[in-house]
Coordinates of C-alpha atoms in Angstrom, one line a residue:
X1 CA 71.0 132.1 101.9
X2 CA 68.4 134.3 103.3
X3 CA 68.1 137.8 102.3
X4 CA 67.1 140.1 105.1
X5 CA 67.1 143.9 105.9
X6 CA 68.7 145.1 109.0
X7 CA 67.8 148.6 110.3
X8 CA 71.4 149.5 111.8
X9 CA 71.4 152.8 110.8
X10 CA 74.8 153.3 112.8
X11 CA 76.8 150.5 111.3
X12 CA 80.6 152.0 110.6
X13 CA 81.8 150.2 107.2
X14 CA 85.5 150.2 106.2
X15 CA 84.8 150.7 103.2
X16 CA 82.3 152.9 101.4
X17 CA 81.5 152.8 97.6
X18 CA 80.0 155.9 95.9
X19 CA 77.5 153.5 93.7
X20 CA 77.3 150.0 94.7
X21 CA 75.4 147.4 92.2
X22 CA 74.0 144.1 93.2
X23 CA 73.8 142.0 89.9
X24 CA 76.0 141.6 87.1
X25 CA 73.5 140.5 84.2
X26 CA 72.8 143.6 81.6
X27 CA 71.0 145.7 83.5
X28 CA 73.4 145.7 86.4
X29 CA 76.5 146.2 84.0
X30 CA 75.2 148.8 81.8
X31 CA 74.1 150.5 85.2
X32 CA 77.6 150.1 86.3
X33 CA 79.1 151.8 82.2
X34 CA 76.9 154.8 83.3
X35 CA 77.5 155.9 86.7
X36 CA 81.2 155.3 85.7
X37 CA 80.7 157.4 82.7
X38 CA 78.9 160.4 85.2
X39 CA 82.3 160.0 87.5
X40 CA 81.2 157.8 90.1
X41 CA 83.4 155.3 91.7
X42 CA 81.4 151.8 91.0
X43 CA 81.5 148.4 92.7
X44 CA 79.9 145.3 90.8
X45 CA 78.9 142.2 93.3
X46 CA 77.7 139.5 91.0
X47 CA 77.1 135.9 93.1
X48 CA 78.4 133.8 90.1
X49 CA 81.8 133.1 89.2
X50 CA 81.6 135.2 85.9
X51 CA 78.7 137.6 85.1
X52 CA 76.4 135.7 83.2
X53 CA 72.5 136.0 84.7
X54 CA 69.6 135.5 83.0
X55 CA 71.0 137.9 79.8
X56 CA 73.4 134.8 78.8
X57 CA 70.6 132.5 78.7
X58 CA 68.6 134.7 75.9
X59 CA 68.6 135.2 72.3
X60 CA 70.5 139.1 73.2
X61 CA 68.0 140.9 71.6
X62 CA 66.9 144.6 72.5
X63 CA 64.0 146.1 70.9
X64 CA 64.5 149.6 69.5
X65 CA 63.0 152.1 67.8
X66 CA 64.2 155.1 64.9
X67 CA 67.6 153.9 65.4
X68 CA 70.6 154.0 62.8
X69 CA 70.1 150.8 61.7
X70 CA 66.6 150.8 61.1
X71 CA 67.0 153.7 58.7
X72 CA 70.2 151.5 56.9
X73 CA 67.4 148.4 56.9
X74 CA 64.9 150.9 55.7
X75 CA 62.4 150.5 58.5
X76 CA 60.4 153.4 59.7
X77 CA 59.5 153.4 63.6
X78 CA 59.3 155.5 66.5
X79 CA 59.5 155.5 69.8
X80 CA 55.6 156.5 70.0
X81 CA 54.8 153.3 67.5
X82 CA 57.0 151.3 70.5
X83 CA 54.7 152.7 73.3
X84 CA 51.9 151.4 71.5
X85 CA 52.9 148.5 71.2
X86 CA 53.8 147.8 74.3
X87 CA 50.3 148.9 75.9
X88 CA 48.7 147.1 72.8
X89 CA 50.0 144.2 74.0
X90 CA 49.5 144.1 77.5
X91 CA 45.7 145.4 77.4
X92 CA 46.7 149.6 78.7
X93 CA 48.0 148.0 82.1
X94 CA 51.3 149.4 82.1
X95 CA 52.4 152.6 83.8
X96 CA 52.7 154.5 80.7
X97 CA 54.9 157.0 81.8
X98 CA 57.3 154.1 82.4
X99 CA 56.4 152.8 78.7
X100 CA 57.3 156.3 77.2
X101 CA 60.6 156.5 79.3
X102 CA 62.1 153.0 78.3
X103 CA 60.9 153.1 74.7
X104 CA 62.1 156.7 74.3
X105 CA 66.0 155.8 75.6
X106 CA 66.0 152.5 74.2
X107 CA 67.8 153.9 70.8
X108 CA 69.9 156.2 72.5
X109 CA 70.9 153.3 75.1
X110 CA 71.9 150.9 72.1
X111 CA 73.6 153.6 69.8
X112 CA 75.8 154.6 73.4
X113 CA 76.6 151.2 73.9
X114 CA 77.5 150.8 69.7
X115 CA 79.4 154.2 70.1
X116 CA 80.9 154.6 72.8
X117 CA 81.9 151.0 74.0
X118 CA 82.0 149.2 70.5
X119 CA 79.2 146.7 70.7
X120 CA 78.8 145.3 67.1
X121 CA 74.5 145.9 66.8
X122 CA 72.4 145.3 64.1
X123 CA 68.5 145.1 63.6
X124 CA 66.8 141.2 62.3
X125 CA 65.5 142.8 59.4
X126 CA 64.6 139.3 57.3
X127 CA 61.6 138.6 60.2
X128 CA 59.0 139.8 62.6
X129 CA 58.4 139.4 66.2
X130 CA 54.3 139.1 67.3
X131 CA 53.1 142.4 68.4
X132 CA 55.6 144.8 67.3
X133 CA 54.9 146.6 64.7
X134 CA 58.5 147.1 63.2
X135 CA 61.2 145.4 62.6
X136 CA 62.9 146.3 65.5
X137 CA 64.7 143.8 67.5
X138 CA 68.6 144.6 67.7
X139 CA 71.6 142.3 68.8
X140 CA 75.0 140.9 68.1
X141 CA 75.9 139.0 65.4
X142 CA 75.7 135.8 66.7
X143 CA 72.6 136.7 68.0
X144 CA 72.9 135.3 71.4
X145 CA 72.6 136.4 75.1
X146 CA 76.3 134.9 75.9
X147 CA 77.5 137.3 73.2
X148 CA 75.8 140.3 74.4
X149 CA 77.1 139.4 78.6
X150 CA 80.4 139.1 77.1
X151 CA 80.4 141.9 75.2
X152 CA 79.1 144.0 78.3
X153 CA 81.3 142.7 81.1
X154 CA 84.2 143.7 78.2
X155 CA 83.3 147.2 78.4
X156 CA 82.8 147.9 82.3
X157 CA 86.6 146.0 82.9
X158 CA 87.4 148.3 80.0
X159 CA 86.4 151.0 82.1
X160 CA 87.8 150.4 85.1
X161 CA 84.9 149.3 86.9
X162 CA 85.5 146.4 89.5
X163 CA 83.4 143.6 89.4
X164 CA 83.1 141.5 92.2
X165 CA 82.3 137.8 91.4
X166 CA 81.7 135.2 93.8
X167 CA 80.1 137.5 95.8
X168 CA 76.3 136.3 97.3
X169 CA 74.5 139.7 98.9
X170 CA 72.6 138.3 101.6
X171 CA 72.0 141.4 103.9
X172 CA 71.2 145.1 103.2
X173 CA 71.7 147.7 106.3
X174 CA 69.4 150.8 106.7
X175 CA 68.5 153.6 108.8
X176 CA 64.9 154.4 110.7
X177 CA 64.4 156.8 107.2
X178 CA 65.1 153.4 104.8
X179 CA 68.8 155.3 103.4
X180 CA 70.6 151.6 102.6
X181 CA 73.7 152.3 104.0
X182 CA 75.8 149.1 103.4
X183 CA 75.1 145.1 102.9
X184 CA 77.2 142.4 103.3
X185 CA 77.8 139.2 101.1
X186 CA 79.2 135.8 101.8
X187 CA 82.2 134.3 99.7
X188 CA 82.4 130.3 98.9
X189 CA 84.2 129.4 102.0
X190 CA 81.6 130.7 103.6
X191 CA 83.5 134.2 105.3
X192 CA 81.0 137.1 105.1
X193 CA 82.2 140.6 103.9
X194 CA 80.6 143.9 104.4
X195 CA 80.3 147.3 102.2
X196 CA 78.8 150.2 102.8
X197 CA 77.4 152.5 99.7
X198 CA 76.0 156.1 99.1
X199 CA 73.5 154.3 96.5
X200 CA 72.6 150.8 95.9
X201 CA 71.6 150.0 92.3
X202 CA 69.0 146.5 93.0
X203 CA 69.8 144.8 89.2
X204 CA 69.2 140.8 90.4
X205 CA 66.4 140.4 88.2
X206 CA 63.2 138.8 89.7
X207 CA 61.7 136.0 91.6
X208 CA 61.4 133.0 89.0
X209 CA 64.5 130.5 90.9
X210 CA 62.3 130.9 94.4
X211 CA 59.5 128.4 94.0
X212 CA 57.3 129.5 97.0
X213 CA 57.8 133.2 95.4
X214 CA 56.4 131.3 91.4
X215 CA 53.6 128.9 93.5
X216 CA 52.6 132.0 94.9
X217 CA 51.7 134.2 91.9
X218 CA 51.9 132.6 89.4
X219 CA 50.8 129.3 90.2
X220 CA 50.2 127.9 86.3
X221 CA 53.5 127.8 86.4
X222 CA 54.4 126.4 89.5
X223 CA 55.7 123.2 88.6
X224 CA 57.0 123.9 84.7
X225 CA 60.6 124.3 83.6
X226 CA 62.6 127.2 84.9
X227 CA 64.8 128.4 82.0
X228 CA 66.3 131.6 83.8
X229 CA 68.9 131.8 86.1
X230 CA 69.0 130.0 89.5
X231 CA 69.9 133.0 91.1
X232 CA 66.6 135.1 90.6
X233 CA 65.5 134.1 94.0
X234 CA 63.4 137.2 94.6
X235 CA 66.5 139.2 96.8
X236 CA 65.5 142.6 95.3
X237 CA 61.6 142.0 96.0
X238 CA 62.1 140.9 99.7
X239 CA 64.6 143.8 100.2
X240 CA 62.6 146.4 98.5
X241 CA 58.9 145.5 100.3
X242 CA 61.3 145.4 103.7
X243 CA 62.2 148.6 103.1
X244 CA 58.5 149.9 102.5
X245 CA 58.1 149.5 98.6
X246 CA 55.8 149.5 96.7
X247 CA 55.3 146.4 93.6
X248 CA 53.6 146.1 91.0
X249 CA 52.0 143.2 88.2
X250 CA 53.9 140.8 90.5
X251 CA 52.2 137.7 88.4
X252 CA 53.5 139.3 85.5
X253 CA 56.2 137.2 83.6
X254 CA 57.8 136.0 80.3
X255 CA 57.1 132.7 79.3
X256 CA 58.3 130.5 76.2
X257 CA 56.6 128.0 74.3
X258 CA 59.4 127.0 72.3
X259 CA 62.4 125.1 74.6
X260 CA 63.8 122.0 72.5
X261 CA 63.0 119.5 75.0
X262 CA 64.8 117.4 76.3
X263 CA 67.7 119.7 74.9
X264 CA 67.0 122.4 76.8
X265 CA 67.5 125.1 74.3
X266 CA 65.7 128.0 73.1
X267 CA 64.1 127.6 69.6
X268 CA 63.5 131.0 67.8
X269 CA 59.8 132.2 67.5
X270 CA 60.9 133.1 63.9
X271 CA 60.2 129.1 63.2
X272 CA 56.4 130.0 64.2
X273 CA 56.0 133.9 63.1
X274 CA 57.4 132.8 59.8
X275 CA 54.6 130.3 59.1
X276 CA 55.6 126.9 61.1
X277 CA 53.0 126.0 63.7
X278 CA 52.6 123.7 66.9
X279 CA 50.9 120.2 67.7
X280 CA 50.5 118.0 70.4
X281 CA 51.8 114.4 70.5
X282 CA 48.7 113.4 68.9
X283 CA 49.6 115.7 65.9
X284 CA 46.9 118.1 66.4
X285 CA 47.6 121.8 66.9
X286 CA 45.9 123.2 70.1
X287 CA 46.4 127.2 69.9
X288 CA 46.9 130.8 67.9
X289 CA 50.6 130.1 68.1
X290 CA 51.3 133.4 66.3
X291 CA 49.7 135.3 69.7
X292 CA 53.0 135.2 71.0
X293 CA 55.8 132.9 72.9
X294 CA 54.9 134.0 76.1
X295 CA 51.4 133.3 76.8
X296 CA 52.2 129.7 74.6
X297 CA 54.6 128.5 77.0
X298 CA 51.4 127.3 79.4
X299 CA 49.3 126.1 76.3
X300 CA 51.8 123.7 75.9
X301 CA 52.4 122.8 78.8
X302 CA 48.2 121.7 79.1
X303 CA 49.3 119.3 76.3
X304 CA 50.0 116.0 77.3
X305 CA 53.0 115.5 79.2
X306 CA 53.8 119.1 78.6
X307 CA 54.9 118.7 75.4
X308 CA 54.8 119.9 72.1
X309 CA 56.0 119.7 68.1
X310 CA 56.6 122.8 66.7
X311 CA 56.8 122.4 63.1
X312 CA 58.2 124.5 60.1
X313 CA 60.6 124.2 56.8
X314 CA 64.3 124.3 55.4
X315 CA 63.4 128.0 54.2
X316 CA 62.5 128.9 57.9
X317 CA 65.4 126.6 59.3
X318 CA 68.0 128.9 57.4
X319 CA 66.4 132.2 58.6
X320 CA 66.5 130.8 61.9
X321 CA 70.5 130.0 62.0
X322 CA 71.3 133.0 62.6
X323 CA 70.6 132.3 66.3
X324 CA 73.8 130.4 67.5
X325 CA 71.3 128.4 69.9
X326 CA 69.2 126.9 66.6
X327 CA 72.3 126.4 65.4
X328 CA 73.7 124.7 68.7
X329 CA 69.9 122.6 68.6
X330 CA 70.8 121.1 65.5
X331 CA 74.1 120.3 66.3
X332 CA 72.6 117.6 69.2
X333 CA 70.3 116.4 66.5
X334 CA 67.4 118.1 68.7
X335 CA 66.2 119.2 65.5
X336 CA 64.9 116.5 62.5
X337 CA 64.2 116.7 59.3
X338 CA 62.2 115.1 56.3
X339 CA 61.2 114.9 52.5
X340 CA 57.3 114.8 52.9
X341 CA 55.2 114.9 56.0
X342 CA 54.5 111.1 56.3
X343 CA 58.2 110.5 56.6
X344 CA 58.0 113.3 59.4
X345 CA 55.0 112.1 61.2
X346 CA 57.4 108.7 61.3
X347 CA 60.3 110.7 62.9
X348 CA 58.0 112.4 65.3
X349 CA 56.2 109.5 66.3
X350 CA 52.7 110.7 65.9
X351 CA 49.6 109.4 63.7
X352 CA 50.5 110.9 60.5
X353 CA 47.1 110.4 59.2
X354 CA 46.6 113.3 62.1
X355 CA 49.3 115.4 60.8
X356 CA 48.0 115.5 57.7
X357 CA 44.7 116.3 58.4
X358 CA 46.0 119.4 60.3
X359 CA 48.7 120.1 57.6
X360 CA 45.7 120.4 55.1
X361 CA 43.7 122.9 57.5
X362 CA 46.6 125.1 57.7
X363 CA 46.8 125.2 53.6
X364 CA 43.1 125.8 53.4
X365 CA 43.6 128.3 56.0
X366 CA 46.7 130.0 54.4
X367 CA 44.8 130.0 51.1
X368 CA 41.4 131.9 53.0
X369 CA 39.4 128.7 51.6
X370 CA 38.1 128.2 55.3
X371 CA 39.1 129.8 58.8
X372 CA 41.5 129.0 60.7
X373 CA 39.9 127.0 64.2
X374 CA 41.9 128.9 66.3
X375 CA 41.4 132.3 64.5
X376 CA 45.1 133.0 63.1
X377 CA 45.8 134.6 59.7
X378 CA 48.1 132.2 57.8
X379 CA 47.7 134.6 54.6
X380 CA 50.1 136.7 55.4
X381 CA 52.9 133.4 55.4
X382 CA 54.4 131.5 52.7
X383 CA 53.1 127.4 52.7
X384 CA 55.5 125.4 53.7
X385 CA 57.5 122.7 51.7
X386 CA 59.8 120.0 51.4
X387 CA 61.9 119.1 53.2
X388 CA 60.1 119.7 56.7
X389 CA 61.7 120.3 60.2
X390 CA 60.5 119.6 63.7
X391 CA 61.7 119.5 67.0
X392 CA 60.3 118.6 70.5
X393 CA 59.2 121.4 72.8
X394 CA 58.1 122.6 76.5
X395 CA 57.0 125.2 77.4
X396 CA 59.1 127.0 80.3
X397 CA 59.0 130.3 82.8
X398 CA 61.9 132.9 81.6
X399 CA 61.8 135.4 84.2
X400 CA 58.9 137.3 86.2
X401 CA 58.3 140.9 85.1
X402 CA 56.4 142.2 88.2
X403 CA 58.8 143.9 90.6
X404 CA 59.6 147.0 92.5
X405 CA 57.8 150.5 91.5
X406 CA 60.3 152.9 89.9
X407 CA 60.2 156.9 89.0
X408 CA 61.6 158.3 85.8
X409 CA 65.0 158.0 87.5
X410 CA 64.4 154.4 88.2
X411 CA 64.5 155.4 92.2
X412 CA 62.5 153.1 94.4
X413 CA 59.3 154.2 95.5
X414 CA 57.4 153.5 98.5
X415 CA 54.0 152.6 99.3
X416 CA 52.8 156.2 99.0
X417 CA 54.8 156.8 96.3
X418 CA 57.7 158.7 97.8
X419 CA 61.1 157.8 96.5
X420 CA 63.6 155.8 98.6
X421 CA 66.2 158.0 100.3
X422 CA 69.1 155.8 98.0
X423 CA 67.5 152.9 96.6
X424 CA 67.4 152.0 92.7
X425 CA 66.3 149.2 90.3
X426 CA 66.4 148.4 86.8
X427 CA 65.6 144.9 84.9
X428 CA 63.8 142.2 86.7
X429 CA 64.1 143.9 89.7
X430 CA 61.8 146.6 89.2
X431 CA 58.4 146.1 88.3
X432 CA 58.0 146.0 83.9
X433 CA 55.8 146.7 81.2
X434 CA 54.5 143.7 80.7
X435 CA 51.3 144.5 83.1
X436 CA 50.1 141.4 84.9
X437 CA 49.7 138.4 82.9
X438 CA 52.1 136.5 80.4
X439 CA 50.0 137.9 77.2
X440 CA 51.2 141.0 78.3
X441 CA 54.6 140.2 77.4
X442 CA 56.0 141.9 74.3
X443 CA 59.1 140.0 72.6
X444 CA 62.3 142.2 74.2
X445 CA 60.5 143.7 77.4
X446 CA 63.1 141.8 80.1
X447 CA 66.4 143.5 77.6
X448 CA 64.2 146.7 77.0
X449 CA 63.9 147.5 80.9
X450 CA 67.4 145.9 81.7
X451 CA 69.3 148.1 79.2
X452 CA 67.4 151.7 79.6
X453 CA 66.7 151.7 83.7
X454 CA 70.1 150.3 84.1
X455 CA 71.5 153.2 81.9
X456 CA 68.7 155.6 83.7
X457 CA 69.7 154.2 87.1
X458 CA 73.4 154.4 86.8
X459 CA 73.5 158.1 85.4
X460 CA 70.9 159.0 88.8
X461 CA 72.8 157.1 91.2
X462 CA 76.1 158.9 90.0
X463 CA 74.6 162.4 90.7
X464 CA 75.7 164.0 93.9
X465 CA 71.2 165.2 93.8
X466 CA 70.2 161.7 93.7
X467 CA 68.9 162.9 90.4
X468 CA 65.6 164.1 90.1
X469 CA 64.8 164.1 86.3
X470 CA 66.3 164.2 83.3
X471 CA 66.6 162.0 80.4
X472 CA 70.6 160.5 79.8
X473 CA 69.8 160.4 75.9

């Protein structure tokens, strides 16, 4: 499918939608639960045959801060602490205006969604994510992206919005002035279909399933696993720069270090942050694992063939089994086990005389008799013990976080930084808070933008003003 933008600006439709959304992962959904919510008639078009997108494929978890259950857990944050965090993280590139807006509605988005639409949230209270300084990560209780779609798609059929699956947008219309003023999409059997909208909500993530759009920025990553959905082909990019946007951090993007391979599911960074660590086939450990999942996903993939061991305990292994993917990893026996670490190193198949020499630099490490080689602080982590766990790893691209330039309405902006007569993004789509490089990434980001600009969007787009400020909170 090729996605193009026709300038037809006298196209007659027969039919027009008041808000029409193109994606129906979390940000397009929850973008859809708000404009219904400010009285606008919505249309979902969603090119799989449920919503799923690259939300079902992730651990569900939406950083949040000086939220309601934070102060049951007894964690103190704010949304200031968040912002620093964020910019902390990714070296001050972010727009911090945009930082201040998605940490600042990010409680308010979750405690809506908890109030008003009965999504079961809680905060993971028992461990910490690299870089944030709270506890602050909140999901579902199975703790999983499937749950969280689910959950979602629940609410907007709830509330009457229609959701149009099956549906591949291939073509957006527009006027000399760049007012979108319908798109069509094509059905299975190949017969095309056409819309027209007063706003178009862009919520179809990034570019991380086109591989000339990866090779192109971000070439370390041009040939590794893609763990996001094969529909991120880039549509709202090539629309939005047709149209005269303007992008930003386009190499920006979320990498993970931890994919069971050749499961291919998602092992919690709790198995690392909690004291486990990572070695190569040779049983040597390469990196700072604790810098973050992210920017680990291409250390291990400079490992020999791309792979990795990540390494931790049974008291780690039960914190992690709260996430039903761990769970689901040691179901297919992705995940092994033993009673010391020669037995392990056997199970592995690397030189255990190797894994024990590392082993033994961690302890001296963790007990600050000598420093680490690769400058982490193992103090602050318990040793680990009998029995150990391991499982095989790669290291994979999750989604790109460059994208489209937004306002404080999550209106499209152009190359001189006028908003778009009608055009919105939120998610992938629009460009993050991540800044430009994969270190930037802060655990959460992709859910963080997805769930506050979708909300932001949807609320704007279902204003007769095109909404010009305002928080939704």
């Amino acid at each position: 499918m090729v996605s193009e933008v026709i300038r037809d600006g006298a196209r007659v439709f027969e039919f027009t939608v008041p808000v029409v959304v193109v994606g129906a992962g979390a940000a397009g959904l929850v973008a859809a639960l708000a404009a219904r919510e400010a009285g606008a008639e919505v249309l979902v078009l969603e090119r799989d045959v449920v919503p799923r997108g690259s939300t079902a494929l992730s651990a569900g978890l939406i950083p949040a801060a000086g939220t309601r259950w934070q102060k049951a857990a007894g964690i103190a944050d704010t949304a200031e602490a968040f912002a620093a965090d964020i910019m902390a993280k990714a070296k001050g590139e972010p727009d911090p205006d945009l930082v201040a807006l998605v940490t600042r509605e990010a409680g308010p988005a979750i405690e809506w969604l908890g109030d008003r639409y009965g999504l079961p949230f809680s905060v993971v209270a028992d461990f910490s994510y690299p870089g944030h300084s709270a506890r602050r990560m909140h999901g579902l209780p199975t703790r999983s992206g499937e749950e969280l779609i689910d959950a979602l798609r629940g609410a907007a059929e709830a509330a009457g919005i229609d959701i149009l699956c099956e549906a591949t947008v291939t073509r957006l219309y527009a006027g000399a002035d760049g007012r979108v003023t319908g798109l069509a999409f094509t059905r299975p059997d190949g017969s095309v279909d056409e819309v027209g909208c007063g706003r178009l909500i862009l919520a179809c993530n990034g570019y991380g399933g086109n591989k000339a759009l990866v090779r192109e920025h971000i070439p370390s990553l041009a040939d590794a696993l893609y763990f996001g959905h094969d529909g991120n082909k880039g549509d709202a990019l090539l629309w939005g720069q047709a149209l005269g946007a303007a992008t930003r951090h386009l190499p920006g993007h979320q990498g993970h270090g931890s994919v069971a391979h050749p499961a291919g599911i998602l092992i919690s960074w709790a198995t690392i942050t909690e004291g486990g660590i990572q070695v190569n086939l040779a049983g040597e450990r390469f990196s700072n694992e604790a810098t973050g999942y992210s920017e680990q996903a291409a250390e291990v993939l400079r490992q020999p063939d791309g792979l990795a061991w990540t390494i931790f305990d049974g008291r780690i292994a039960a914190i992690t089994r709260q996430f039903e993917d761990f769970k689901r990893a040691e179901a297919m026996g992705a995940v092994i086990t033993a009673d010391d670490l020669p037995a392990l190193a056997r199970r592995m198949n690397v030189p255990a005389e190797a894994l024990t020499r590392t082993m033994d630099a961690v302890a001296s490490a963790r007990a600050g008799t000598t420093p680490d080689a690769f400058g982490r602080d193992f103090t602050t982590t318990r040793p680990l013990a009998a029995p150990y766990c391991a499982v095989k790893v790669t290291g994979a691209l999750f989604h790109t976080q460059g994208g489209l330039v937004v306002d404080a309405t999550a209106r499209v902006l152009d190359t001189s930084g006028h908003p778009l007569p009608n055009l919105y993004a939120a998610g992938g789509a629009a460009g993050g808070v991540s800044g430009s490089k994969a270190a930037g990434y802060l655990s959460g980001n992709g859910l963080l933008t997805a769930v506050t600009l979708g909300r932001v969007a949807g609320a704007a787009a279902a204003r007769p003003d095109d909404g010009l400020a305002a928080s939704v909170a």
